[in-house]
PDB file of C-alpha atoms in Angstrom:
ATOM      1  CA  UNK M1273       0.003   0.015  -0.005  1.00  0.00           C
ATOM      2  CA  UNK M1274       1.303   3.407  -0.953  1.00  0.00           C
ATOM      3  CA  UNK M1275       1.573   5.435   2.230  1.00  0.00           C
ATOM      4  CA  UNK M1276       2.991   8.582   3.730  1.00  0.00           C
ATOM      5  CA  UNK M1277       3.192   8.930   7.493  1.00  0.00           C
ATOM      6  CA  UNK M1278       4.200  12.171   9.162  1.00  0.00           C
ATOM      7  CA  UNK M1279       5.610  12.506  12.634  1.00  0.00           C
ATOM      8  CA  UNK M1280       7.399  14.925  14.877  1.00  0.00           C
ATOM      9  CA  UNK M1281       4.717  17.540  15.405  1.00  0.00           C
ATOM     10  CA  UNK M1282       4.117  19.067  18.807  1.00  0.00           C
ATOM     11  CA  UNK M1283       3.907  22.253  20.833  1.00  0.00           C
ATOM     12  CA  UNK M1284       6.750  24.729  20.523  1.00  0.00           C
ATOM     13  CA  UNK M1285       7.268  28.219  21.897  1.00  0.00           C
ATOM     14  CA  UNK M1286       7.423  31.223  19.572  1.00  0.00           C
ATOM     15  CA  UNK M1287      10.934  31.524  18.193  1.00  0.00           C
ATOM     16  CA  UNK M1288      11.548  27.846  18.693  1.00  0.00           C
ATOM     17  CA  UNK M1289      12.437  25.074  16.262  1.00  0.00           C
ATOM     18  CA  UNK M1290      10.935  21.771  15.241  1.00  0.00           C
ATOM     19  CA  UNK M1291      11.702  19.087  12.695  1.00  0.00           C
ATOM     20  CA  UNK M1292       8.882  17.071  11.218  1.00  0.00           C
ATOM     21  CA  UNK M1293       9.372  13.886   9.223  1.00  0.00           C
ATOM     22  CA  UNK M1294       7.525  11.908   6.624  1.00  0.00           C
ATOM     23  CA  UNK M1295       8.100   8.175   6.096  1.00  0.00           C
ATOM     24  CA  UNK M1296       7.156   6.824   2.692  1.00  0.00           C
ATOM     25  CA  UNK M1297       6.338   3.221   1.866  1.00  0.00           C
ATOM     26  CA  UNK M1298       4.803   1.179  -0.924  1.00  0.00           C
ATOM     27  CA  UNK M1299       6.514   3.015  -3.786  1.00  0.00           C
ATOM     28  CA  UNK M1300       9.962   3.970  -5.051  1.00  0.00           C
ATOM     29  CA  UNK M1301      10.564   7.153  -3.078  1.00  0.00           C
ATOM     30  CA  UNK M1302      13.441   8.422  -5.213  1.00  0.00           C
ATOM     31  CA  UNK M1303      11.216   8.451  -8.305  1.00  0.00           C
ATOM     32  CA  UNK M1304       9.052  11.312  -7.010  1.00  0.00           C
ATOM     33  CA  UNK M1305       9.360  14.926  -6.055  1.00  0.00           C
ATOM     34  CA  UNK M1306       7.834  15.726  -2.681  1.00  0.00           C
ATOM     35  CA  UNK M1307       6.213  18.661  -0.968  1.00  0.00           C
ATOM     36  CA  UNK M1308       4.913  19.937   2.320  1.00  0.00           C
ATOM     37  CA  UNK M1309       1.469  21.516   2.464  1.00  0.00           C
ATOM     38  CA  UNK M1310      -0.063  22.935   5.590  1.00  0.00           C
ATOM     39  CA  UNK M1311      -3.531  23.738   6.821  1.00  0.00           C
ATOM     40  CA  UNK M1312      -4.167  26.100   9.709  1.00  0.00           C
ATOM     41  CA  UNK M1313      -7.139  25.252  11.925  1.00  0.00           C
ATOM     42  CA  UNK M1314     -10.375  25.957  10.049  1.00  0.00           C
ATOM     43  CA  UNK M1315      -8.501  27.356   7.043  1.00  0.00           C
ATOM     44  CA  UNK M1316      -7.606  26.244   3.537  1.00  0.00           C
ATOM     45  CA  UNK M1317      -4.594  24.513   2.074  1.00  0.00           C
ATOM     46  CA  UNK M1318      -1.279  26.313   1.776  1.00  0.00           C
ATOM     47  CA  UNK M1319       1.794  25.095  -0.067  1.00  0.00           C
ATOM     48  CA  UNK M1320       4.956  25.332   2.050  1.00  0.00           C
ATOM     49  CA  UNK M1321       7.833  23.924  -0.034  1.00  0.00           C
ATOM     50  CA  UNK M1322       8.926  21.328  -2.525  1.00  0.00           C
ATOM     51  CA  UNK M1323      11.976  19.237  -3.312  1.00  0.00           C
ATOM     52  CA  UNK M1324      12.939  17.340  -6.402  1.00  0.00           C
ATOM     53  CA  UNK M1325      13.712  13.685  -6.669  1.00  0.00           C
ATOM     54  CA  UNK M1326      17.362  13.704  -5.687  1.00  0.00           C
ATOM     55  CA  UNK M1327      17.176  16.652  -3.328  1.00  0.00           C
ATOM     56  CA  UNK M1328      19.293  18.959  -5.476  1.00  0.00           C
ATOM     57  CA  UNK M1329      16.565  21.531  -5.991  1.00  0.00           C
ATOM     58  CA  UNK M1330      14.105  23.072  -3.501  1.00  0.00           C
ATOM     59  CA  UNK M1331      11.648  25.929  -3.484  1.00  0.00           C
ATOM     60  CA  UNK M1332       9.702  27.635  -0.781  1.00  0.00           C
ATOM     61  CA  UNK M1333       6.661  29.817  -0.264  1.00  0.00           C
ATOM     62  CA  UNK M1334       7.466  33.440   0.430  1.00  0.00           C
ATOM     63  CA  UNK M1335       6.230  33.251   4.037  1.00  0.00           C
ATOM     64  CA  UNK M1336       8.993  30.778   4.841  1.00  0.00           C
ATOM     65  CA  UNK M1337      11.558  33.606   4.458  1.00  0.00           C
ATOM     66  CA  UNK M1338      14.566  31.418   5.007  1.00  0.00           C
ATOM     67  CA  UNK M1339      13.223  29.885   8.213  1.00  0.00           C
ATOM     68  CA  UNK M1340      12.388  26.415   6.911  1.00  0.00           C
ATOM     69  CA  UNK M1341      14.579  23.804   5.192  1.00  0.00           C
ATOM     70  CA  UNK M1342      13.271  20.792   3.332  1.00  0.00           C
ATOM     71  CA  UNK M1343      15.501  17.806   2.668  1.00  0.00           C
ATOM     72  CA  UNK M1344      15.203  14.109   2.021  1.00  0.00           C
ATOM     73  CA  UNK M1345      17.023  10.852   2.578  1.00  0.00           C
ATOM     74  CA  UNK M1346      16.216   8.530  -0.299  1.00  0.00           C
ATOM     75  CA  UNK M1347      18.047   5.604   1.366  1.00  0.00           C
ATOM     76  CA  UNK M1348      15.536   5.901   4.206  1.00  0.00           C
ATOM     77  CA  UNK M1349      12.544   6.855   2.030  1.00  0.00           C
ATOM     78  CA  UNK M1350      12.064   9.869   4.227  1.00  0.00           C
ATOM     79  CA  UNK M1351      11.288  13.538   3.853  1.00  0.00           C
ATOM     80  CA  UNK M1352      12.018  16.185   6.463  1.00  0.00           C
ATOM     81  CA  UNK M1353      11.074  19.759   7.234  1.00  0.00           C
ATOM     82  CA  UNK M1354      13.275  21.703   9.629  1.00  0.00           C
ATOM     83  CA  UNK M1355      11.400  24.735  10.916  1.00  0.00           C
ATOM     84  CA  UNK M1356      13.131  27.563  12.798  1.00  0.00           C
ATOM     85  CA  UNK M1357      11.965  30.912  14.188  1.00  0.00           C
ATOM     86  CA  UNK M1358       8.425  29.628  14.463  1.00  0.00           C
ATOM     87  CA  UNK M1359       5.567  32.049  15.019  1.00  0.00           C
ATOM     88  CA  UNK M1360       1.912  31.559  15.947  1.00  0.00           C
ATOM     89  CA  UNK M1361       1.056  31.881  12.248  1.00  0.00           C
ATOM     90  CA  UNK M1362       2.899  28.599  11.618  1.00  0.00           C
ATOM     91  CA  UNK M1363       0.399  26.682  13.754  1.00  0.00           C
ATOM     92  CA  UNK M1364      -1.101  24.146  11.375  1.00  0.00           C
ATOM     93  CA  UNK M1365      -1.460  20.531  10.309  1.00  0.00           C
ATOM     94  CA  UNK M1366       1.532  19.768   8.108  1.00  0.00           C
ATOM     95  CA  UNK M1367       0.979  17.213   5.325  1.00  0.00           C
ATOM     96  CA  UNK M1368       3.656  15.681   3.170  1.00  0.00           C
ATOM     97  CA  UNK M1369       2.557  14.906  -0.365  1.00  0.00           C
ATOM     98  CA  UNK M1370       3.937  13.015  -3.336  1.00  0.00           C
ATOM     99  CA  UNK M1371       4.313  14.707  -6.702  1.00  0.00           C
ATOM    100  CA  UNK M1372       2.453  12.924  -9.471  1.00  0.00           C
ATOM    101  CA  UNK M1373       5.003  11.856 -12.120  1.00  0.00           C
ATOM    102  CA  UNK M1374       4.815  13.964 -15.227  1.00  0.00           C
ATOM    103  CA  UNK M1375       3.685  17.065 -13.303  1.00  0.00           C
ATOM    104  CA  UNK M1376       5.558  19.844 -11.606  1.00  0.00           C
ATOM    105  CA  UNK M1377       3.615  19.850  -8.371  1.00  0.00           C
ATOM    106  CA  UNK M1378       0.322  17.994  -8.524  1.00  0.00           C
ATOM    107  CA  UNK M1379       0.045  15.797  -5.461  1.00  0.00           C
ATOM    108  CA  UNK M1380      -1.471  12.308  -5.818  1.00  0.00           C
ATOM    109  CA  UNK M1381      -0.646  10.820  -2.398  1.00  0.00           C
ATOM    110  CA  UNK M1382      -1.027  12.666   0.898  1.00  0.00           C
ATOM    111  CA  UNK M1383      -0.204  11.815   4.474  1.00  0.00           C
ATOM    112  CA  UNK M1384      -2.673  12.437   7.259  1.00  0.00           C
ATOM    113  CA  UNK M1385      -0.474  15.185   8.659  1.00  0.00           C
ATOM    114  CA  UNK M1386       1.294  16.092  11.871  1.00  0.00           C
ATOM    115  CA  UNK M1387       0.132  18.985  14.031  1.00  0.00           C
ATOM    116  CA  UNK M1388       2.433  21.853  14.879  1.00  0.00           C
ATOM    117  CA  UNK M1389       1.284  24.279  17.535  1.00  0.00           C
ATOM    118  CA  UNK M1390       3.272  27.399  18.279  1.00  0.00           C
ATOM    119  CA  UNK M1391       2.233  28.827  21.589  1.00  0.00           C
ATOM    120  CA  UNK M1392       3.742  30.317  24.710  1.00  0.00           C
TER     121      UNK M1392
ATOM    122  CA  UNK T 529       2.118  35.054  -7.099  1.00  0.00           C
ATOM    123  CA  UNK T 530      -0.829  33.616  -8.990  1.00  0.00           C
ATOM    124  CA  UNK T 531      -4.080  34.072  -7.140  1.00  0.00           C
ATOM    125  CA  UNK T 532      -6.813  31.489  -7.621  1.00  0.00           C
ATOM    126  CA  UNK T 533     -10.343  32.596  -6.886  1.00  0.00           C
ATOM    127  CA  UNK T 534     -12.970  29.938  -6.448  1.00  0.00           C
ATOM    128  CA  UNK T 535     -16.714  30.494  -6.704  1.00  0.00           C
ATOM    129  CA  UNK T 536     -19.132  30.101  -5.164  1.00  0.00           C
ATOM    130  CA  UNK T 537     -17.867  29.886  -1.623  1.00  0.00           C
ATOM    131  CA  UNK T 538     -20.634  27.472  -0.726  1.00  0.00           C
ATOM    132  CA  UNK T 539     -22.895  25.420  -2.957  1.00  0.00           C
ATOM    133  CA  UNK T 540     -26.069  24.016  -1.418  1.00  0.00           C
ATOM    134  CA  UNK T 541     -27.438  21.127  -3.452  1.00  0.00           C
ATOM    135  CA  UNK T 542     -29.348  17.889  -3.124  1.00  0.00           C
ATOM    136  CA  UNK T 543     -28.064  14.403  -3.958  1.00  0.00           C
ATOM    137  CA  UNK T 544     -28.554  13.712  -7.628  1.00  0.00           C
ATOM    138  CA  UNK T 545     -28.147  17.326  -8.655  1.00  0.00           C
ATOM    139  CA  UNK T 546     -25.274  18.685 -10.732  1.00  0.00           C
ATOM    140  CA  UNK T 547     -22.538  20.803  -9.195  1.00  0.00           C
ATOM    141  CA  UNK T 548     -20.505  23.332 -11.120  1.00  0.00           C
ATOM    142  CA  UNK T 549     -17.488  24.795  -9.371  1.00  0.00           C
ATOM    143  CA  UNK T 550     -15.387  27.601 -10.806  1.00  0.00           C
ATOM    144  CA  UNK T 551     -11.747  28.520 -10.387  1.00  0.00           C
ATOM    145  CA  UNK T 552     -10.258  31.685 -11.936  1.00  0.00           C
ATOM    146  CA  UNK T 553      -6.557  32.445 -12.100  1.00  0.00           C
ATOM    147  CA  UNK T 554      -5.096  35.955 -11.928  1.00  0.00           C
ATOM    148  CA  UNK T 555      -2.696  35.001 -14.760  1.00  0.00           C
ATOM    149  CA  UNK T 556      -2.647  32.191 -17.258  1.00  0.00           C
ATOM    150  CA  UNK T 557      -1.604  28.830 -15.839  1.00  0.00           C
ATOM    151  CA  UNK T 558      -2.006  27.025 -19.160  1.00  0.00           C
ATOM    152  CA  UNK T 559      -3.420  23.591 -18.224  1.00  0.00           C
ATOM    153  CA  UNK T 560      -1.420  23.357 -14.977  1.00  0.00           C
ATOM    154  CA  UNK T 561      -4.464  23.173 -12.756  1.00  0.00           C
ATOM    155  CA  UNK T 562      -5.564  20.432 -10.366  1.00  0.00           C
ATOM    156  CA  UNK T 563      -8.650  19.831  -8.261  1.00  0.00           C
ATOM    157  CA  UNK T 564      -8.732  18.177  -4.838  1.00  0.00           C
ATOM    158  CA  UNK T 565     -11.541  16.992  -2.568  1.00  0.00           C
ATOM    159  CA  UNK T 566     -11.216  17.221   1.190  1.00  0.00           C
ATOM    160  CA  UNK T 567     -13.610  15.797   3.728  1.00  0.00           C
ATOM    161  CA  UNK T 568     -13.574  16.799   7.378  1.00  0.00           C
ATOM    162  CA  UNK T 569     -10.689  15.257   9.266  1.00  0.00           C
ATOM    163  CA  UNK T 570      -9.176  13.722   6.129  1.00  0.00           C
ATOM    164  CA  UNK T 571      -6.243  14.516   3.876  1.00  0.00           C
ATOM    165  CA  UNK T 572      -7.016  15.999   0.448  1.00  0.00           C
ATOM    166  CA  UNK T 573      -7.619  13.614  -2.428  1.00  0.00           C
ATOM    167  CA  UNK T 574      -6.521  14.381  -5.986  1.00  0.00           C
ATOM    168  CA  UNK T 575      -9.464  14.401  -8.420  1.00  0.00           C
ATOM    169  CA  UNK T 576      -8.171  16.100 -11.554  1.00  0.00           C
ATOM    170  CA  UNK T 577      -4.715  16.937 -12.878  1.00  0.00           C
ATOM    171  CA  UNK T 578      -3.712  18.902 -15.941  1.00  0.00           C
ATOM    172  CA  UNK T 579      -7.111  20.636 -15.876  1.00  0.00           C
ATOM    173  CA  UNK T 580      -8.994  17.693 -17.285  1.00  0.00           C
ATOM    174  CA  UNK T 581      -7.310  14.390 -16.461  1.00  0.00           C
ATOM    175  CA  UNK T 582      -9.173  12.303 -13.956  1.00  0.00           C
ATOM    176  CA  UNK T 583      -6.908  10.766 -11.318  1.00  0.00           C
ATOM    177  CA  UNK T 584      -6.725   7.030 -10.756  1.00  0.00           C
ATOM    178  CA  UNK T 585      -9.924   5.656  -9.267  1.00  0.00           C
ATOM    179  CA  UNK T 586     -11.943   8.840  -9.613  1.00  0.00           C
ATOM    180  CA  UNK T 587     -15.507   8.256 -10.856  1.00  0.00           C
ATOM    181  CA  UNK T 588     -16.458   9.612 -14.239  1.00  0.00           C
ATOM    182  CA  UNK T 589     -19.110  11.917 -12.714  1.00  0.00           C
ATOM    183  CA  UNK T 590     -16.168  14.246 -11.957  1.00  0.00           C
ATOM    184  CA  UNK T 591     -15.101  16.293 -14.979  1.00  0.00           C
ATOM    185  CA  UNK T 592     -12.534  19.059 -15.191  1.00  0.00           C
ATOM    186  CA  UNK T 593     -12.337  21.602 -18.003  1.00  0.00           C
ATOM    187  CA  UNK T 594     -10.742  24.898 -18.903  1.00  0.00           C
ATOM    188  CA  UNK T 595      -7.477  26.456 -19.954  1.00  0.00           C
ATOM    189  CA  UNK T 596      -5.535  29.602 -19.213  1.00  0.00           C
ATOM    190  CA  UNK T 597      -7.410  31.469 -16.514  1.00  0.00           C
ATOM    191  CA  UNK T 598     -10.891  29.902 -16.289  1.00  0.00           C
ATOM    192  CA  UNK T 599     -11.535  26.404 -15.037  1.00  0.00           C
ATOM    193  CA  UNK T 600     -14.524  24.337 -14.016  1.00  0.00           C
ATOM    194  CA  UNK T 601     -15.065  21.204 -12.005  1.00  0.00           C
ATOM    195  CA  UNK T 602     -18.423  19.556 -12.747  1.00  0.00           C
ATOM    196  CA  UNK T 603     -19.965  16.779 -10.682  1.00  0.00           C
ATOM    197  CA  UNK T 604     -22.769  15.455 -12.843  1.00  0.00           C
ATOM    198  CA  UNK T 605     -24.882  13.704 -10.200  1.00  0.00           C
ATOM    199  CA  UNK T 606     -23.989  14.307  -6.565  1.00  0.00           C
ATOM    200  CA  UNK T 607     -23.594  11.233  -4.440  1.00  0.00           C
ATOM    201  CA  UNK T 608     -23.806  11.468  -0.601  1.00  0.00           C
ATOM    202  CA  UNK T 609     -20.030  10.980  -0.388  1.00  0.00           C
ATOM    203  CA  UNK T 610     -19.373  13.990  -2.661  1.00  0.00           C
ATOM    204  CA  UNK T 611     -20.378  16.599  -0.081  1.00  0.00           C
ATOM    205  CA  UNK T 612     -17.024  18.074   0.868  1.00  0.00           C
ATOM    206  CA  UNK T 613     -14.712  21.013   0.252  1.00  0.00           C
ATOM    207  CA  UNK T 614     -13.036  21.310  -3.144  1.00  0.00           C
ATOM    208  CA  UNK T 615      -9.824  23.171  -3.873  1.00  0.00           C
ATOM    209  CA  UNK T 616      -8.163  24.124  -7.113  1.00  0.00           C
ATOM    210  CA  UNK T 617      -4.372  24.434  -7.251  1.00  0.00           C
ATOM    211  CA  UNK T 618      -1.879  25.601  -9.874  1.00  0.00           C
ATOM    212  CA  UNK T 619       1.623  24.287 -10.494  1.00  0.00           C
ATOM    213  CA  UNK T 620       2.417  26.503 -13.454  1.00  0.00           C
ATOM    214  CA  UNK T 621       4.739  28.748 -11.473  1.00  0.00           C
ATOM    215  CA  UNK T 622       7.313  27.850  -8.845  1.00  0.00           C
ATOM    216  CA  UNK T 623       5.212  29.329  -6.096  1.00  0.00           C
ATOM    217  CA  UNK T 624       2.301  26.933  -5.966  1.00  0.00           C
ATOM    218  CA  UNK T 625      -1.032  28.276  -4.881  1.00  0.00           C
ATOM    219  CA  UNK T 626      -4.459  27.014  -3.928  1.00  0.00           C
ATOM    220  CA  UNK T 627      -7.872  28.553  -4.238  1.00  0.00           C
ATOM    221  CA  UNK T 628      -9.716  29.280  -1.018  1.00  0.00           C
ATOM    222  CA  UNK T 629     -12.081  26.347  -1.531  1.00  0.00           C
ATOM    223  CA  UNK T 630     -15.719  25.703  -2.382  1.00  0.00           C
ATOM    224  CA  UNK T 631     -17.847  23.842   0.131  1.00  0.00           C
ATOM    225  CA  UNK T 632     -20.509  21.622  -1.377  1.00  0.00           C
ATOM    226  CA  UNK T 633     -23.137  21.045   1.267  1.00  0.00           C
ATOM    227  CA  UNK T 634     -26.390  19.161   1.451  1.00  0.00           C
ATOM    228  CA  UNK T 635     -29.410  21.346   0.860  1.00  0.00           C
TER     229      UNK T 635
END
């Protein structure tokens, strides 16, 4: 079964850091670009960042402003998001998502998400 | 940044009726437009890629159309499981964006 499972979410103080992870299974991880998409409570979907198949190219939403870093370990079939200088506006459910082959960033497999809460 | 505007915000319909959802882009995205369905407490599900290509396992009552700046998702006969929030999303430019969503609710 094709699956993405996020972990590492939690409560962090403003200005703090957190790393969330995404474990992939059921498909050849290195064949797909990957992305992180978040959803604040009661709000819509918001793209955070993306990474290509071998990790050599990344891109980020403007609101990241150099605070977040996405990377991957293809040997472990895992995707990561290191988040620094967190603010309350970063409170959200963070989903990892697989890029559909043949597209730039259309996501055909999604994880259930991991919740990040930034609060003092 | 490309802004996607979805309309209406909420669509109140009965099972068996047809739903027509609109997504308008602030600049042309060619055919780089996808549609997702999201039910409460669940991850989004891809319905349509490339403006009109149904994703694997998606019933043929879901149809996507459009090009450039104007796109439509049509659900020909609403089933009970189709009541959800629908998002459009563009991947034409490096900064990916979503529409704000259309909620299809039971009338």
